[in-house]
XYZ file of C-alpha atoms in Angstrom:
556
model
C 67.608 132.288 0.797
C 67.245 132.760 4.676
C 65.721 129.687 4.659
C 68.017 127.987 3.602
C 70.655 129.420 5.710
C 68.445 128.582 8.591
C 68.962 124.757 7.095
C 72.434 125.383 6.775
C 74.690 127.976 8.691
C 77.014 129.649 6.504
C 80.484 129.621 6.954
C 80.894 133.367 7.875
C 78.567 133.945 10.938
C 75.266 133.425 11.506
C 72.654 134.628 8.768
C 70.192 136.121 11.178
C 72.752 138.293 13.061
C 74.532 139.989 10.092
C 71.628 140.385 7.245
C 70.473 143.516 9.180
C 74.290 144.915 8.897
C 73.976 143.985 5.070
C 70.637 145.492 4.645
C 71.678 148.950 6.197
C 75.257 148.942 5.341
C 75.417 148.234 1.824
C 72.441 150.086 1.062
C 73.848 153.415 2.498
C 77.110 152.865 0.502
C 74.948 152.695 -2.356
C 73.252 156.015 -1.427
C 76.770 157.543 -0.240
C 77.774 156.914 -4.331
C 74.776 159.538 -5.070
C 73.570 157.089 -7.903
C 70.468 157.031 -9.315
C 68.233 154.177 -8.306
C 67.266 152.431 -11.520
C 67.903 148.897 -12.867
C 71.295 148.931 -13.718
C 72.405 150.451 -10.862
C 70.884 147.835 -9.196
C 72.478 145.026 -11.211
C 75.682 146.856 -10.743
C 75.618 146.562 -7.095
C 74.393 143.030 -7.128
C 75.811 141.429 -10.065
C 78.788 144.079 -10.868
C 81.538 142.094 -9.511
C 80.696 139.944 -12.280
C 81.388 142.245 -14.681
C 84.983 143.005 -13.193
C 85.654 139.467 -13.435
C 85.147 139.409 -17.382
C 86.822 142.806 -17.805
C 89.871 141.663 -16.032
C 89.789 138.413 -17.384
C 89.878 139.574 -21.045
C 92.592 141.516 -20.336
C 94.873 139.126 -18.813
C 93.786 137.052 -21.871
C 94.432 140.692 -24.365
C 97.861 140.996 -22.864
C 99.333 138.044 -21.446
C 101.523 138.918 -19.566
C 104.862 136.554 -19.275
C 104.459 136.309 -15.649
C 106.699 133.242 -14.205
C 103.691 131.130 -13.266
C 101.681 130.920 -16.430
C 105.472 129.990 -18.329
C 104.896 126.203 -16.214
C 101.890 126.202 -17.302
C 101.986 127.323 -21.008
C 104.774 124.392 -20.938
C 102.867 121.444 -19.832
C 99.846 122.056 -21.954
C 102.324 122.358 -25.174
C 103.869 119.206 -23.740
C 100.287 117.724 -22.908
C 99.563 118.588 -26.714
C 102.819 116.897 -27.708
C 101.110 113.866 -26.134
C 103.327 113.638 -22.908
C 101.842 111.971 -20.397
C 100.893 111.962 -16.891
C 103.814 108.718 -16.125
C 107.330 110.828 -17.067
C 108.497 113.404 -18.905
C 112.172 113.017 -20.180
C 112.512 117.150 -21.151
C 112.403 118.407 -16.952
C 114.316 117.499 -14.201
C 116.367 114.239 -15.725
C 113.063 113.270 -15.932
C 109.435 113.781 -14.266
C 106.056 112.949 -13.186
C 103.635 115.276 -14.809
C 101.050 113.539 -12.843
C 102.161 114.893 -9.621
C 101.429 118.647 -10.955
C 98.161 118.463 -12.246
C 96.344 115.269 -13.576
C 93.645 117.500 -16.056
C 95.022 121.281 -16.221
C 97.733 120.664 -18.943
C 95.279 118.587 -21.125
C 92.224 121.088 -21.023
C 94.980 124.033 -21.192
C 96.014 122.084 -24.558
C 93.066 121.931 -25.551
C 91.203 125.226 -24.872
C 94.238 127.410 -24.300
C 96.003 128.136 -21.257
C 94.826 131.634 -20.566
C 91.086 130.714 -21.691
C 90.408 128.119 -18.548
C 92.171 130.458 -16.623
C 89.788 133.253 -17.458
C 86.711 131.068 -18.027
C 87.808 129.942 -13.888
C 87.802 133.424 -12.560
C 84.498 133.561 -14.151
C 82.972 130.784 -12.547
C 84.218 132.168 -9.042
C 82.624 134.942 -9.794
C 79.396 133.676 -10.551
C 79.301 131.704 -7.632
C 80.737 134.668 -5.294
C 77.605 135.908 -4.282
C 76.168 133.169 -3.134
C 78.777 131.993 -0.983
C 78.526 134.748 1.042
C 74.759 135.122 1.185
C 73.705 135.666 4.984
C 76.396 137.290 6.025
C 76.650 140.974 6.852
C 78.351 142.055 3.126
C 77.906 140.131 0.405
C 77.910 142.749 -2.442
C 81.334 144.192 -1.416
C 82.839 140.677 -0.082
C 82.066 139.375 -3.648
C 83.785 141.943 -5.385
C 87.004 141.359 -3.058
C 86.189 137.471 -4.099
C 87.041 138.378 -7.645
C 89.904 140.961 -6.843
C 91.479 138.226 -4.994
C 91.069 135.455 -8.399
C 92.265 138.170 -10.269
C 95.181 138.536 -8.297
C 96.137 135.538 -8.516
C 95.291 135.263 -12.661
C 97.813 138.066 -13.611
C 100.283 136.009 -11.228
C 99.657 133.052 -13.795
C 98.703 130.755 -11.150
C 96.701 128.503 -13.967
C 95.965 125.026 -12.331
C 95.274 126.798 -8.836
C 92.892 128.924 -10.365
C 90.653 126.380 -11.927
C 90.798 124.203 -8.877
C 90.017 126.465 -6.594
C 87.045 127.069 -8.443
C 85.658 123.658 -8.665
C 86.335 123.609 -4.673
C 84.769 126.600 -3.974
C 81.570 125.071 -5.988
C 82.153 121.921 -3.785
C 82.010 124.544 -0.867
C 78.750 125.880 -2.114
C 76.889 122.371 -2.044
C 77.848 122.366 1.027
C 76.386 125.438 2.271
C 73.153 124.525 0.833
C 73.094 121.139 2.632
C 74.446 118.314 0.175
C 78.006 117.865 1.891
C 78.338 114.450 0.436
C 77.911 115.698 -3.337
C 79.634 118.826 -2.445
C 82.979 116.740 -0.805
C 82.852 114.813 -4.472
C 83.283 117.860 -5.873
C 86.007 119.292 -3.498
C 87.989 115.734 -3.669
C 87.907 115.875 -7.384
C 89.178 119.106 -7.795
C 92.712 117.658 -6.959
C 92.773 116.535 -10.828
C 93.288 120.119 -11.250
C 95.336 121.309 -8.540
C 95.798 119.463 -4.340
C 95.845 123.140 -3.012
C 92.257 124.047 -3.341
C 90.770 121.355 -1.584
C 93.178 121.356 0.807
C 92.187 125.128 1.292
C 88.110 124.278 2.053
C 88.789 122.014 4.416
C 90.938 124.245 6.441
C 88.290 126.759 5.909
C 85.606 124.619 7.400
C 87.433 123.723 10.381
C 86.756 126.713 12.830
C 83.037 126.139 11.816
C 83.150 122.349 12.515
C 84.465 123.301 15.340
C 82.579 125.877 16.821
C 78.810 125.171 15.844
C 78.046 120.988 16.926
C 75.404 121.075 14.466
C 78.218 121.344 11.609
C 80.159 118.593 12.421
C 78.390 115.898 10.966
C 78.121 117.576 7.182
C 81.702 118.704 7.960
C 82.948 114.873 8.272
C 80.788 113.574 5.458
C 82.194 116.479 3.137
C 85.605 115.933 4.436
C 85.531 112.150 3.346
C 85.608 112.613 -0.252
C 87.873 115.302 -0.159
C 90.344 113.653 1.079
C 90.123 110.364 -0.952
C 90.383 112.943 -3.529
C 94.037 114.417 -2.123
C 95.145 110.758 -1.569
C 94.190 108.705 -4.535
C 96.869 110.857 -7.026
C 99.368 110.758 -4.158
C 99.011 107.155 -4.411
C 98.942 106.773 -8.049
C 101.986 109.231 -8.765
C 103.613 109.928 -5.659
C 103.475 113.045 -3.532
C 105.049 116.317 -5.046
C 108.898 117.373 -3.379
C 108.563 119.539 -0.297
C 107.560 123.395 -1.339
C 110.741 125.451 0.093
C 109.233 127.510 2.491
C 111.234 130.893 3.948
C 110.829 132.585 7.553
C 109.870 135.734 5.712
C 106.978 134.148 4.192
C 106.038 132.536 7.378
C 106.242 135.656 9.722
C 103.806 137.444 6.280
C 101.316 134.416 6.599
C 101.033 134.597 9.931
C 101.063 138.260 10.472
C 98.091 138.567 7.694
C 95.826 135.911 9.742
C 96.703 137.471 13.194
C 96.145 140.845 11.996
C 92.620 139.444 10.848
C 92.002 138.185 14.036
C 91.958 141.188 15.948
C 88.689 141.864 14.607
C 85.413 141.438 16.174
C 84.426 137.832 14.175
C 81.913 135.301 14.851
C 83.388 132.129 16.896
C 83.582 129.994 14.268
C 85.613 132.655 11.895
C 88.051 132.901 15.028
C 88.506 129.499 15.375
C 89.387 129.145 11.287
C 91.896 131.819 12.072
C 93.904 129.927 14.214
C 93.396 126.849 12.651
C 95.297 128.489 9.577
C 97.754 129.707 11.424
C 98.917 126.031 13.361
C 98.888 124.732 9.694
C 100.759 127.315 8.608
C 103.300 127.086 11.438
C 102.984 123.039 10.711
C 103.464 123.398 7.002
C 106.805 125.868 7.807
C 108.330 122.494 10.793
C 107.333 119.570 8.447
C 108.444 119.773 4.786
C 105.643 118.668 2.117
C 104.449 120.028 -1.275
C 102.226 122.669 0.550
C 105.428 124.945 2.172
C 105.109 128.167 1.057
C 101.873 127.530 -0.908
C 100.066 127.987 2.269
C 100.528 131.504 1.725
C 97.979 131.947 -0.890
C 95.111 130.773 1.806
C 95.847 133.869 3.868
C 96.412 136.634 1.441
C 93.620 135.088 -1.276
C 91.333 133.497 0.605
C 90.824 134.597 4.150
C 90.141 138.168 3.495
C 86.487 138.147 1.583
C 86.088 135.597 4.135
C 86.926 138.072 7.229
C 85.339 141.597 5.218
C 81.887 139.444 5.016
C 81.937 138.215 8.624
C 83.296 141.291 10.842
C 81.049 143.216 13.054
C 83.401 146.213 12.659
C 83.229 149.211 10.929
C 84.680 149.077 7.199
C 87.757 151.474 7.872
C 88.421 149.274 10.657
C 88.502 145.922 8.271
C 90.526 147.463 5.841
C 92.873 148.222 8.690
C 92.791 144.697 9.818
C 92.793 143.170 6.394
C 95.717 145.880 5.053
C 98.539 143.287 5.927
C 96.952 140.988 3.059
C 96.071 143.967 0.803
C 99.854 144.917 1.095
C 101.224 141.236 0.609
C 98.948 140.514 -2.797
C 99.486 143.609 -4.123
C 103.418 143.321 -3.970
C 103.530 139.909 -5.271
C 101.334 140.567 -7.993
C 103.457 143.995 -8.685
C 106.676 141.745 -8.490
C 105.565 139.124 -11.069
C 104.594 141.662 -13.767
C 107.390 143.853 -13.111
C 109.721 140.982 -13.683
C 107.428 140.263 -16.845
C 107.960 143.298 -18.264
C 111.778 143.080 -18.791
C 113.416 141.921 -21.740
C 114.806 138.703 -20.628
C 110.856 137.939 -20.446
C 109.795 138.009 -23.701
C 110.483 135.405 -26.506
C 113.212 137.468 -28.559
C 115.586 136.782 -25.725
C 115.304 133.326 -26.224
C 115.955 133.442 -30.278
C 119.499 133.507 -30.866
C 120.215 130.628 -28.195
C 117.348 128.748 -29.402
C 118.592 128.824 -33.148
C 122.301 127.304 -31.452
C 121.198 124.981 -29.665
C 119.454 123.422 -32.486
C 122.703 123.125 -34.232
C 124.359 120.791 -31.312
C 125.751 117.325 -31.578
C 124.289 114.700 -29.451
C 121.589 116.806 -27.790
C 119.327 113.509 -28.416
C 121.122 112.133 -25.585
C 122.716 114.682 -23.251
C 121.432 117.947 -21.912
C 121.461 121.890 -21.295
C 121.705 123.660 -17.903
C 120.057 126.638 -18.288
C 120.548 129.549 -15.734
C 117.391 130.516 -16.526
C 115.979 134.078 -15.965
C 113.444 135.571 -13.298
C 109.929 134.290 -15.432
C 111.659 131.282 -16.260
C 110.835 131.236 -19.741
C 113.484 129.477 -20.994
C 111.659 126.069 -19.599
C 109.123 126.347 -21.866
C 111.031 128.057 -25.234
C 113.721 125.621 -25.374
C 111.587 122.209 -25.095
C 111.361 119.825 -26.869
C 114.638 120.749 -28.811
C 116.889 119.693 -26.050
C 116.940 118.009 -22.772
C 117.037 120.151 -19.419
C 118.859 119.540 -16.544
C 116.692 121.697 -14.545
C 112.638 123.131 -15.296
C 110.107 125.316 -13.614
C 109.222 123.557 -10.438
C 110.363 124.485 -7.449
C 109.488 121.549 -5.296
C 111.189 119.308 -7.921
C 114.122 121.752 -8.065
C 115.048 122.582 -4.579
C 114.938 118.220 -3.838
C 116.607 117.270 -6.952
C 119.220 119.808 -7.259
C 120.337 120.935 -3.424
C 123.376 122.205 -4.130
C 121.825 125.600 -5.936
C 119.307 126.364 -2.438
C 122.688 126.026 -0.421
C 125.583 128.393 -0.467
C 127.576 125.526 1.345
C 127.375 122.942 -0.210
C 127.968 125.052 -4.513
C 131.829 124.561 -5.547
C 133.890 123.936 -8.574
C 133.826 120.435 -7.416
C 130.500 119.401 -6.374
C 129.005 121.714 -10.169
C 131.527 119.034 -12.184
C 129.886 116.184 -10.107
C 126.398 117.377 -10.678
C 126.576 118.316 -14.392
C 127.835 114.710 -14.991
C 125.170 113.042 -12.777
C 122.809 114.694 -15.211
C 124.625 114.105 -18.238
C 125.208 117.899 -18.438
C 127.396 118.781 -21.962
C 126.435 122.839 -22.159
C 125.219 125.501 -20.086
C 124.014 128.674 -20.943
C 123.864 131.766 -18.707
C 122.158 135.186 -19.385
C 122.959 138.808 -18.804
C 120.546 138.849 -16.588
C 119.685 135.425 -14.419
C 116.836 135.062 -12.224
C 117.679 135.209 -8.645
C 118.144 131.426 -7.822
C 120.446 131.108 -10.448
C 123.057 133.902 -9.187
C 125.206 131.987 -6.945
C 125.934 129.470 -10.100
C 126.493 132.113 -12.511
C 128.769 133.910 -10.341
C 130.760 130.285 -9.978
C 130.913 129.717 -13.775
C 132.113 134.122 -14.099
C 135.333 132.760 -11.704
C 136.640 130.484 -14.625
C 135.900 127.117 -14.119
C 138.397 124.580 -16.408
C 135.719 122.113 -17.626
C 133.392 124.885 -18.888
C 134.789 126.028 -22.168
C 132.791 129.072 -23.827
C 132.175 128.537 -27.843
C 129.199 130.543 -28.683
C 127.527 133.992 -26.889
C 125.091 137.007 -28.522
C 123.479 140.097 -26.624
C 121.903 137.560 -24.443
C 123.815 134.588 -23.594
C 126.843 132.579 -23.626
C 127.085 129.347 -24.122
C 129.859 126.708 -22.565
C 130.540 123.242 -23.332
C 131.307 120.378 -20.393
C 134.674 118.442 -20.778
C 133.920 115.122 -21.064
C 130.828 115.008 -20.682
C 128.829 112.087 -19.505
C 125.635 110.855 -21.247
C 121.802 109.936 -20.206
C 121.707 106.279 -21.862
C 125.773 105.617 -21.868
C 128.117 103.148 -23.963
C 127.855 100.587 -24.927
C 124.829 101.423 -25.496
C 123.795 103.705 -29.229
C 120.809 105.748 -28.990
C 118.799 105.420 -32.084
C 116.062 108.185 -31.346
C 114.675 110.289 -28.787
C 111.387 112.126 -27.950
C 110.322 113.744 -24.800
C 108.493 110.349 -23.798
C 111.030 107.468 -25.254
C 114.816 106.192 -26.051
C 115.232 103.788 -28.036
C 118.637 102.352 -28.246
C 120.757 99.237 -29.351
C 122.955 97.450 -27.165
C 125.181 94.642 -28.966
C 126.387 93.060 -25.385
C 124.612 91.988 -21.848
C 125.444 94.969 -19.570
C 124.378 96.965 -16.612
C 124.048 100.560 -17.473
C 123.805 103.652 -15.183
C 121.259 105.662 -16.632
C 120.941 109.677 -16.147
C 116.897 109.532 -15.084
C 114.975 109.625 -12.235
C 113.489 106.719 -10.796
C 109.514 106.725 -11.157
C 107.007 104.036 -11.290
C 105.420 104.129 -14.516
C 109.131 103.957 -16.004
C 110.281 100.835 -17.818
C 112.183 99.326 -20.580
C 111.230 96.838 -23.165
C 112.565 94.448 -25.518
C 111.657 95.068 -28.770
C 111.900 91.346 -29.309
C 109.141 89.638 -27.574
C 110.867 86.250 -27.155
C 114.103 88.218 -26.045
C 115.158 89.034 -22.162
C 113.267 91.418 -20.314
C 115.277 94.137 -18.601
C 115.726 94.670 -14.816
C 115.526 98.315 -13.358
C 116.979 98.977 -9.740
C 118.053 102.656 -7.927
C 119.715 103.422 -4.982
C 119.875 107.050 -5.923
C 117.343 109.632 -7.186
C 119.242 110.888 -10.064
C 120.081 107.262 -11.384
C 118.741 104.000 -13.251
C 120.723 100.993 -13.081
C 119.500 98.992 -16.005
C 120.691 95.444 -16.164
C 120.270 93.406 -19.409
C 120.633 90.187 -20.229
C 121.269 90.273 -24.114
C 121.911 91.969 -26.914
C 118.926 94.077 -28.728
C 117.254 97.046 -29.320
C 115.105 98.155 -26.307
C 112.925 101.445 -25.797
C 112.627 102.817 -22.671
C 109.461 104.430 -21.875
C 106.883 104.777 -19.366
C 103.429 103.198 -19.147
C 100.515 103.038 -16.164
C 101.586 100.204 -13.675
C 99.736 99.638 -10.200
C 103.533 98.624 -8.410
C 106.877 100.351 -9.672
C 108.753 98.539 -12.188
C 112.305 99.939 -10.223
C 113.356 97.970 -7.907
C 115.568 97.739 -4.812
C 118.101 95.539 -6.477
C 118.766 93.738 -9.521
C 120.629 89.974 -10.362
C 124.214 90.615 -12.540
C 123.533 89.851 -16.247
């Protein structure tokens, strides 16, 4: 192994410097434990952390817990197993692009189960923990605060991040051991599983490029793939909303890497430090899909990172590393407190389930849901109705403004929303998560288009006045999936259709020698759909290199 970190200096210091601290340092904390020295002891010390990543694993897989997170993701894989696509979704959001979210994680998660690739990922970080931190000064303990961190963020239910953070961190490994061209093919195809973790290597490899010249070659060949591999599903279905991203966050993020930086770290770990903290600061200024997200590198990430590399004494690191410890461990507390309540388990979701079911026209209208603090109703209630809203909140906080502003949420601008997503009931909970509080306490003022016909323990159910529809007259909806309408329409028309514009998108003539239909938007909640006969059409989505919306369409 030192030779090969002679070939190829490790991202946390240089090998040479700090295996002397390991040798010494580890070894007395094994002696401080007064264990006896025999072969398991030994394998507990070197391959222990291992063990802790199965144990807590199987548990999160024993118990699964209804944390928020893992209710998006338990919701695309049934969908992905429903055969919904990557192109659009009609069940989220007046419609979505699944592909934006994760290109592979809902189809394995079908396939395997959702909490089995999310255990089998912590798994594989943990097997590969060890060696991404060989040379540096701890590599027993940093790999056992590798897999507290991927178990932190498993009983969060952070699914697709999990797997593709462990496919980059492999991609990370080749390049440690000198292949940075196969190891940036790895990285850049780890985006099929989630954009954040190869987004997260190369920030971590920029202080090293950086500070060592002898880096920056293998840096740039690594970093070619891996950013093909950010920009090709951008390009094929569109970059994800901007990620809100609050002050409070911000000031954490930044606080956790300065607090790290205060320690006595190699150059290179110094100069990663402050890269993370101008992309942090950069991510906070310029919206994108990252916002917020860009938490997770400093509280997950950076701190194995910064316990392997310091030249300090341990109580010192901890000290230096507490503003992270404090931040994980409160978010991961939050999550499964707010799984442990009632509104998070499936009963809640019974008796509103079972009346929905009984609606008229849910085939071609749909439910607002004030949905509770896991968000659990977004993946109980499809595919039986239609959802204004989902669990996304990039897609939530662009689409639907009005709930992330105090401002701008009235009696008049709720009626013009729920009929610009063809809104005809909403339900509301006793106890609504805390984004949806400023539109419960709207609809608890008495609002006269919002009629109340059905409640239980758990919710209360209105009905819209005059509610609009998703395909509209003249049109007649003949069925409905999650992926497909298909409708007749006995006159040429232009109809304004309650969807979202997306490329793969389009509607066909079921007769082949008939018209084909034009599709034009000049708004993101709404189709305009111009056809020029009579027929029965389906409207559906399919993979298409340009976008068949376009900027305008000729009058039928």
């Amino acid at each position: 192994m030192s030779q090969l970190v002679e070939r190829t200096p490790a991202l946390t210091g240089d090998a040479s410097a700090d295996a002397s601290v390991d040798a010494s340092a580890e070894a007395r904390a094994t002696r401080r434990l007064d264990l006896p020295d025999n072969g398991f002891t030994r394998w507990l010390g070197e391959r222990g952390h291992i063990l802790l990543a199965v144990v807590g694993a199987l548990a999160f897989m024993v118990i699964r817990p209804p944390v928020a997170d893992l209710q998006a993701a338990d919701a695309r894989a049934a969908a992905a197993g429903r055969h919904v696509g990557l192109g659009y979704w009609l069940s989220w959001f007046g419609g979505s692009t699944p592909g934006q979210y994760s290109i592979l994680t809902p189809l394995l998660a079908s396939a395997l189960g959702v909490t089995t690739i999310a255990g089998l990922s912590v798994l594989g970080i943990a097997t590969i923990a060890r060696p991404l931190l060989a040379g540096t000064a701890r590599p027993t303990s940093g790999a056992y605060l590798v897999v507290a961190s991927a178990l932190a963020n498993l009983w969060s239910g952070r699914v697709p991040f999990s797997v593709g953070i462990a496919v980059s961190l492999t991609g990370l490994l080749l390049l440690l051991r000198g292949r940075p061209l196969l190891g940036g093919v790895v990285n850049g195809a780890a985006t099929v599983f989630s954009p954040l973790g190869p987004a997260f290597i190369l920030l971590a490899i920029v202080g090293p490029a950086f500070a060592k010249r002898e880096w920056r070659t293998s840096a740039i060949i690594f970093a070619i793939p891996s950013v093909l591999g950010l920009i090709i599903p951008s390009m094929l279905f569109g970059a994800p909303a901007a990620m809100p991203f609050a002050w409070t966050t911000l000031a954490w993020t930044v606080g956790i890497v300065l607090a790290a930086s205060l320690l006595d770290l190699p150059r290179e770990i110094k100069y990663g430090l402050w890269a993370a903290v101008i992309a942090s600061v950069g991510a906070f200024v310029i919206p994108s899909g990252v916002g917020a997200n860009i938490s997770r590198y400093a509280f997950l990430l950076l701190p194995p990172i910064v316990w392997a590399a310091a030249r300090n004494p341990r109580k010192v690191i901890v000290l230096g590393l507490l503003p992270a410890f404090v931040y994980s461990g409160y978010l991961v507390a939050r999550d499964l407190e707010a799984a442990s309540q009632p509104s998070a388990q499936q009963t809640y979701y019974t008796g509103l389930r079972a009346e929905l079911a009984t609606l008229p026209d849910r085939d071609n209208q749909r439910v607002e849901v004030l949905d509770t603090a896991t968000h659990r109703a977004a993946v109980e209630l499809v595919p039986e109705v239609y959802l204004a809203r989902g669990w996304e909140t990039q897609s939530d906080s662009s689409n639907n403004a009005i709930f992330y502003n105090n401002a701008l949420l009235n009696p008049i601008s709720y009626r013009e929303w729920l009929d610009d997503n063809a809104v005809a009931w909403v339900a509301v909970p006793t106890a609504p998560g805390a984004g949806y509080q400023s539109e419960a306490a709207l609809i608890k003022t008495g609002l006269p288009y919002l009629n109340e016909f059905w409640h239980d323990e758990q919710w209360t159910l209105y009905a819209v006045s005059t509610p609009s529809e998703i395909v509209p007259a003249p049109a007649t909806v003949v069925s409905s999936t999650e992926t497909r309408f298909v409708f007749d329409l006995t006159q040429a028309a232009t109809l304004h259709l309650s969807l979202r514009p997306a490329r793969f998108l389009h509607i066909t003539n079921l007769n082949p020698l008939g018209p084909q239909v034009c599709l034009s938007s000049n708004r993101p909640d709404e189709i305009n759909a111009t056809f020029a006969a009579a027929g029965r059409y389906v409207l559906t989505s399919g993979f298409a290199v340009t976008s068949s919306v376009h900027a305008s369409c000729p009058a039928p």
